[in-house]
Amino acid sequence: MDKLYDMLILGGGPAGYTAALYAVRAGLSALVIEKLSAGGQMATTEQVDNFPGFEEGIDGFTLGERMQRTAERFGAQTVLASATQVELGGPVKRIMTDEGEFSGRTVVIATGANPRPLGLPGEQEMRSHGMAYCAACDGMFFRGKTVAVVGGGNSAVGEALTLSSLAKTVYLIHRRDTLRADQVYTKSLEAAENIKILWNQRPVALLHDGHITGLRLEDVQTGAQQDLACDGVFAAIGRAPETTLFEGQLTLDAQKYIVADETTRTNLPGVFAAGDVRTKPLRQIVTAAADGAVAVHFAGQYLLQQA
């Protein structure tokens, strides 16, 4: 019989490798299944300045590698593989991958969530060069500058409000003539003097010279176009959690995030959701890492009950 791990961890971002670290230090055998490289979405961040302990900041790729090496120093294992199917019910959980099948007594799902791109030419190349997806992560780079936020829901308004305390001017660009955000957000928006809303506009092109210099907008009613000068563009049109594999087994919310509270427990015994993939109010590197530690705590309790 193939090895039965105490814990399988699907995803090698900050939640996944923190779970691996805490698991092996608690005497559990742990395997991290990661499809690309350590760090997950964090690895695409050029500069991380809000993770404690790095006074000069650190790039996300390096931070991810350090998290991996730390967990592996204590005995965690890693396999680079893409999961194709999961069986999460019962005392033995199975994850099928393109590198074989792995079995565990508990599973921590830390597959994350990807920001939805605007779909504009050159968008990927402009990441970390003025194209951003998280005001809490990257807002400080635009202190005293002009930025544009694209979107009209709670996330977009929240991003605009966060940026309003840093940037000189914040343009909120929405393709409709009313916001979809809750009233609690819109009241704060009305009070922010440096936020300007551009209604009925959609972005059609990024303007740049190696760094974002502006955004080309199109009026959705007339088709007229205009160029908006700005130093950065924040996409806030939602995130897409990596949960397709779990549909029909785990309870998902309307946005397809895994329903799990601060214990990280899911609806299935022995299965936990950590980091950006679960329902939560704040998705940051530090909260993902915290989830990983919490998941191990409750996984340990579960394993004791099974003994």
XYZ file of C-alpha atoms in Angstrom:
307
model
C 0.000 0.000 0.000
C 1.233 3.494 -0.796
C 2.198 5.711 2.118
C -0.688 7.077 4.143
C 0.182 10.607 5.219
C -1.254 12.225 8.310
C -1.896 15.320 6.211
C -2.117 16.083 2.514
C -1.841 19.774 1.704
C -3.120 20.884 -1.672
C -1.373 24.136 -2.571
C 2.095 25.452 -1.780
C 1.364 29.072 -0.932
C 1.728 30.696 2.500
C -1.283 28.787 3.885
C -0.038 25.472 2.545
C 3.554 25.710 3.712
C 2.606 27.130 7.097
C 0.301 24.133 7.552
C 3.145 21.833 6.498
C 5.540 23.476 8.962
C 3.137 23.252 11.891
C 2.158 19.689 10.981
C 5.655 18.237 10.898
C 6.677 20.109 14.032
C 3.691 18.473 15.729
C 4.963 15.052 14.676
C 2.626 14.560 11.719
C 3.723 13.393 8.281
C 2.814 15.992 5.687
C 2.942 16.159 1.895
C 2.457 19.404 -0.043
C 1.051 18.979 -3.551
C 1.837 22.084 -5.605
C 1.288 22.404 -9.357
C 3.776 25.206 -10.117
C 6.219 26.506 -7.533
C 6.300 27.557 -3.911
C 4.418 30.721 -3.047
C 1.279 30.496 -5.157
C -0.069 33.938 -6.066
C 2.439 35.454 -3.645
C 5.253 34.381 -5.981
C 4.035 36.883 -8.597
C 4.386 39.815 -6.182
C 7.532 41.799 -6.830
C 7.765 43.371 -3.371
C 6.115 42.222 -0.136
C 6.308 44.897 2.565
C 3.483 43.827 4.869
C 4.705 40.449 6.095
C 6.272 40.784 9.555
C 9.989 40.281 10.005
C 11.351 41.698 6.737
C 12.182 45.317 7.437
C 13.469 45.903 3.897
C 10.671 43.915 2.297
C 11.091 40.752 0.237
C 9.917 39.578 -3.160
C 7.111 37.047 -3.100
C 8.994 34.333 -4.983
C 11.848 34.362 -2.484
C 9.444 34.401 0.471
C 7.641 31.368 -0.961
C 10.902 29.467 -1.384
C 11.926 30.282 2.188
C 8.584 29.008 3.489
C 9.088 25.779 1.551
C 12.652 25.273 2.796
C 11.615 25.961 6.392
C 8.847 23.345 6.275
C 11.094 20.817 4.546
C 13.857 21.355 7.104
C 11.531 19.812 9.689
C 10.463 16.935 7.458
C 7.673 18.131 5.166
C 7.699 16.708 1.658
C 6.727 18.343 -1.633
C 5.583 16.909 -4.936
C 5.076 19.046 -8.030
C 1.850 17.751 -9.527
C -1.563 18.926 -10.732
C -4.561 17.460 -8.942
C -7.122 15.930 -11.291
C -9.612 14.370 -8.872
C -10.240 14.189 -5.128
C -12.080 11.795 -2.835
C -12.536 13.562 0.492
C -15.163 11.491 2.263
C -14.310 8.709 4.674
C -11.337 8.208 6.989
C -8.820 8.011 4.116
C -8.758 10.945 1.700
C -7.325 10.523 -1.785
C -5.930 13.070 -4.217
C -5.306 11.879 -7.773
C -2.707 13.838 -9.749
C -0.770 13.649 -12.982
C 2.078 12.259 -10.875
C 0.066 9.528 -9.185
C -2.353 9.077 -6.305
C -1.719 10.235 -2.724
C -3.582 9.260 0.444
C -3.950 11.032 3.757
C -5.936 10.944 6.963
C -6.566 14.707 6.742
C -6.495 17.232 3.924
C -5.801 20.964 4.013
C -7.049 22.701 0.882
C -4.959 25.798 0.179
C -5.501 26.211 -3.548
C -6.034 29.970 -3.344
C -7.950 32.367 -5.552
C -6.829 34.220 -8.634
C -7.751 37.864 -9.290
C -9.914 38.222 -12.351
C -7.911 40.079 -15.010
C -9.324 42.911 -17.075
C -8.396 40.988 -20.205
C -6.479 43.849 -21.795
C -3.436 43.433 -24.061
C -0.184 43.698 -22.129
C -1.884 43.246 -18.759
C 0.302 40.362 -17.640
C 3.475 42.190 -18.673
C 2.450 45.256 -16.681
C 1.987 43.360 -13.407
C 4.228 45.053 -10.832
C 4.753 47.860 -13.363
C 1.617 49.789 -12.496
C -0.931 46.982 -12.969
C -2.130 45.770 -9.580
C -4.873 43.698 -7.961
C -4.591 44.446 -4.245
C -4.592 47.904 -2.661
C -3.527 46.597 0.737
C -0.547 44.884 -0.906
C 0.595 47.511 -3.413
C -1.107 50.774 -2.498
C 1.985 52.197 -0.798
C 3.807 52.310 -4.144
C 1.313 54.928 -5.333
C 1.521 57.341 -2.439
C 0.822 60.847 -3.728
C 0.089 59.584 -7.246
C -2.981 59.114 -9.424
C -4.559 55.681 -9.725
C -7.589 54.114 -11.367
C -9.728 51.347 -9.847
C -11.871 49.285 -12.211
C -15.060 47.770 -10.795
C -18.309 48.667 -9.063
C -18.843 46.175 -6.257
C -17.787 46.042 -2.616
C -14.253 45.008 -3.538
C -13.763 47.910 -5.927
C -15.134 50.506 -3.536
C -13.063 49.035 -0.715
C -9.939 49.252 -2.869
C -10.738 52.853 -3.805
C -11.221 53.818 -0.165
C -7.947 52.167 0.838
C -6.113 53.984 -1.944
C -7.760 57.328 -1.117
C -5.644 57.598 2.036
C -2.470 57.128 -0.005
C -2.945 58.418 -3.525
C -3.457 62.005 -4.620
C -6.426 61.111 -6.827
C -8.400 57.898 -7.231
C -10.616 57.324 -10.257
C -13.274 54.655 -9.800
C -14.303 53.340 -13.200
C -17.602 51.519 -13.535
C -19.375 50.295 -16.638
C -22.831 51.100 -15.227
C -24.468 54.255 -13.859
C -24.932 52.883 -10.324
C -22.630 50.971 -8.003
C -23.324 47.421 -6.844
C -21.573 48.068 -3.523
C -23.399 47.980 -0.194
C -24.621 51.254 1.289
C -22.080 51.132 4.112
C -19.368 51.452 1.450
C -21.055 54.081 -0.684
C -21.488 56.454 2.282
C -17.741 56.382 2.895
C -17.173 56.822 -0.817
C -19.236 59.996 -0.902
C -17.197 61.423 1.963
C -13.848 60.834 0.222
C -12.957 64.079 -1.551
C -10.189 62.639 -3.740
C -12.252 59.811 -5.282
C -13.824 60.594 -8.641
C -16.312 58.171 -10.198
C -16.385 57.753 -13.969
C -19.744 56.241 -14.906
C -20.616 54.101 -17.934
C -16.978 53.563 -18.825
C -15.033 50.430 -19.575
C -11.282 50.061 -20.091
C -10.203 49.028 -23.569
C -6.423 49.515 -23.448
C -3.553 50.021 -21.043
C -1.266 52.915 -21.896
C 2.353 52.385 -20.917
C 6.004 52.974 -21.720
C 7.312 50.058 -19.690
C 5.173 51.312 -16.788
C 1.501 52.243 -16.721
C 0.934 55.838 -17.873
C -2.796 55.738 -18.410
C -5.937 53.900 -19.371
C -8.036 54.185 -22.512
C -11.735 54.228 -21.695
C -14.812 53.706 -23.827
C -18.264 55.027 -23.055
C -20.547 51.984 -23.076
C -23.488 54.086 -24.289
C -21.909 56.208 -27.015
C -18.729 54.321 -27.891
C -16.674 57.500 -27.482
C -13.152 56.937 -26.207
C -10.909 59.006 -23.967
C -7.465 58.575 -22.434
C -7.131 58.866 -18.682
C -3.662 59.659 -17.349
C -2.742 57.667 -14.248
C 0.240 56.041 -12.591
C -1.420 52.757 -11.735
C -4.467 50.620 -12.456
C -6.118 48.354 -9.889
C -8.418 45.622 -11.189
C -11.190 44.929 -8.697
C -13.683 42.860 -10.646
C -13.571 39.870 -8.337
C -11.510 36.755 -7.726
C -11.916 33.202 -8.947
C -11.230 30.608 -6.231
C -9.619 27.331 -7.286
C -12.466 25.083 -6.179
C -13.728 23.288 -9.288
C -12.306 19.982 -8.047
C -14.355 20.143 -4.853
C -17.800 20.851 -6.265
C -20.263 18.219 -5.111
C -18.140 17.254 -2.104
C -17.543 20.483 -0.192
C -20.034 23.237 0.551
C -19.259 26.318 -1.527
C -20.757 29.781 -1.252
C -22.312 31.737 -4.118
C -18.868 32.903 -5.279
C -17.513 29.313 -5.163
C -15.338 29.856 -2.077
C -15.195 26.934 0.350
C -17.471 27.524 3.321
C -15.220 27.323 6.391
C -15.157 29.503 9.500
C -12.187 30.613 11.621
C -11.570 26.973 12.610
C -10.963 26.268 8.885
C -13.225 23.200 9.170
C -15.287 22.346 6.104
C -18.485 20.297 5.977
C -16.439 17.090 5.687
C -14.655 15.706 8.785
C -10.889 15.840 8.450
C -10.955 18.337 5.570
C -9.888 21.934 6.161
C -9.729 25.045 3.975
C -6.965 27.599 4.531
C -6.045 30.882 2.904
C -7.718 32.701 0.045
C -9.810 29.699 -0.992
C -12.119 29.884 2.038
C -14.848 32.334 2.981
C -13.167 35.171 4.897
C -13.228 38.980 5.139
C -9.519 39.614 4.444
C -7.216 37.777 2.062
C -3.575 38.581 2.764
C -0.342 36.611 3.093
C -0.395 36.948 6.855
C -4.003 35.747 7.187
C -3.277 32.809 4.889
C -0.323 31.802 7.048
C -2.498 32.096 10.157
C -5.094 29.811 8.555
C -2.422 27.190 7.947
C -1.512 27.084 11.632
C -5.161 26.986 12.699
C -5.916 24.135 10.283
C -3.189 21.992 11.833
C -4.520 22.675 15.322
C -7.984 21.379 14.448
C -6.622 18.601 12.250
C -4.672 17.398 15.275
C -7.851 17.331 17.338
C -9.594 15.367 14.603
C -6.791 12.811 14.430
C -6.868 12.302 18.198
C -10.578 11.547 17.990
C -9.913 8.948 15.290
C -7.231 7.135 17.315
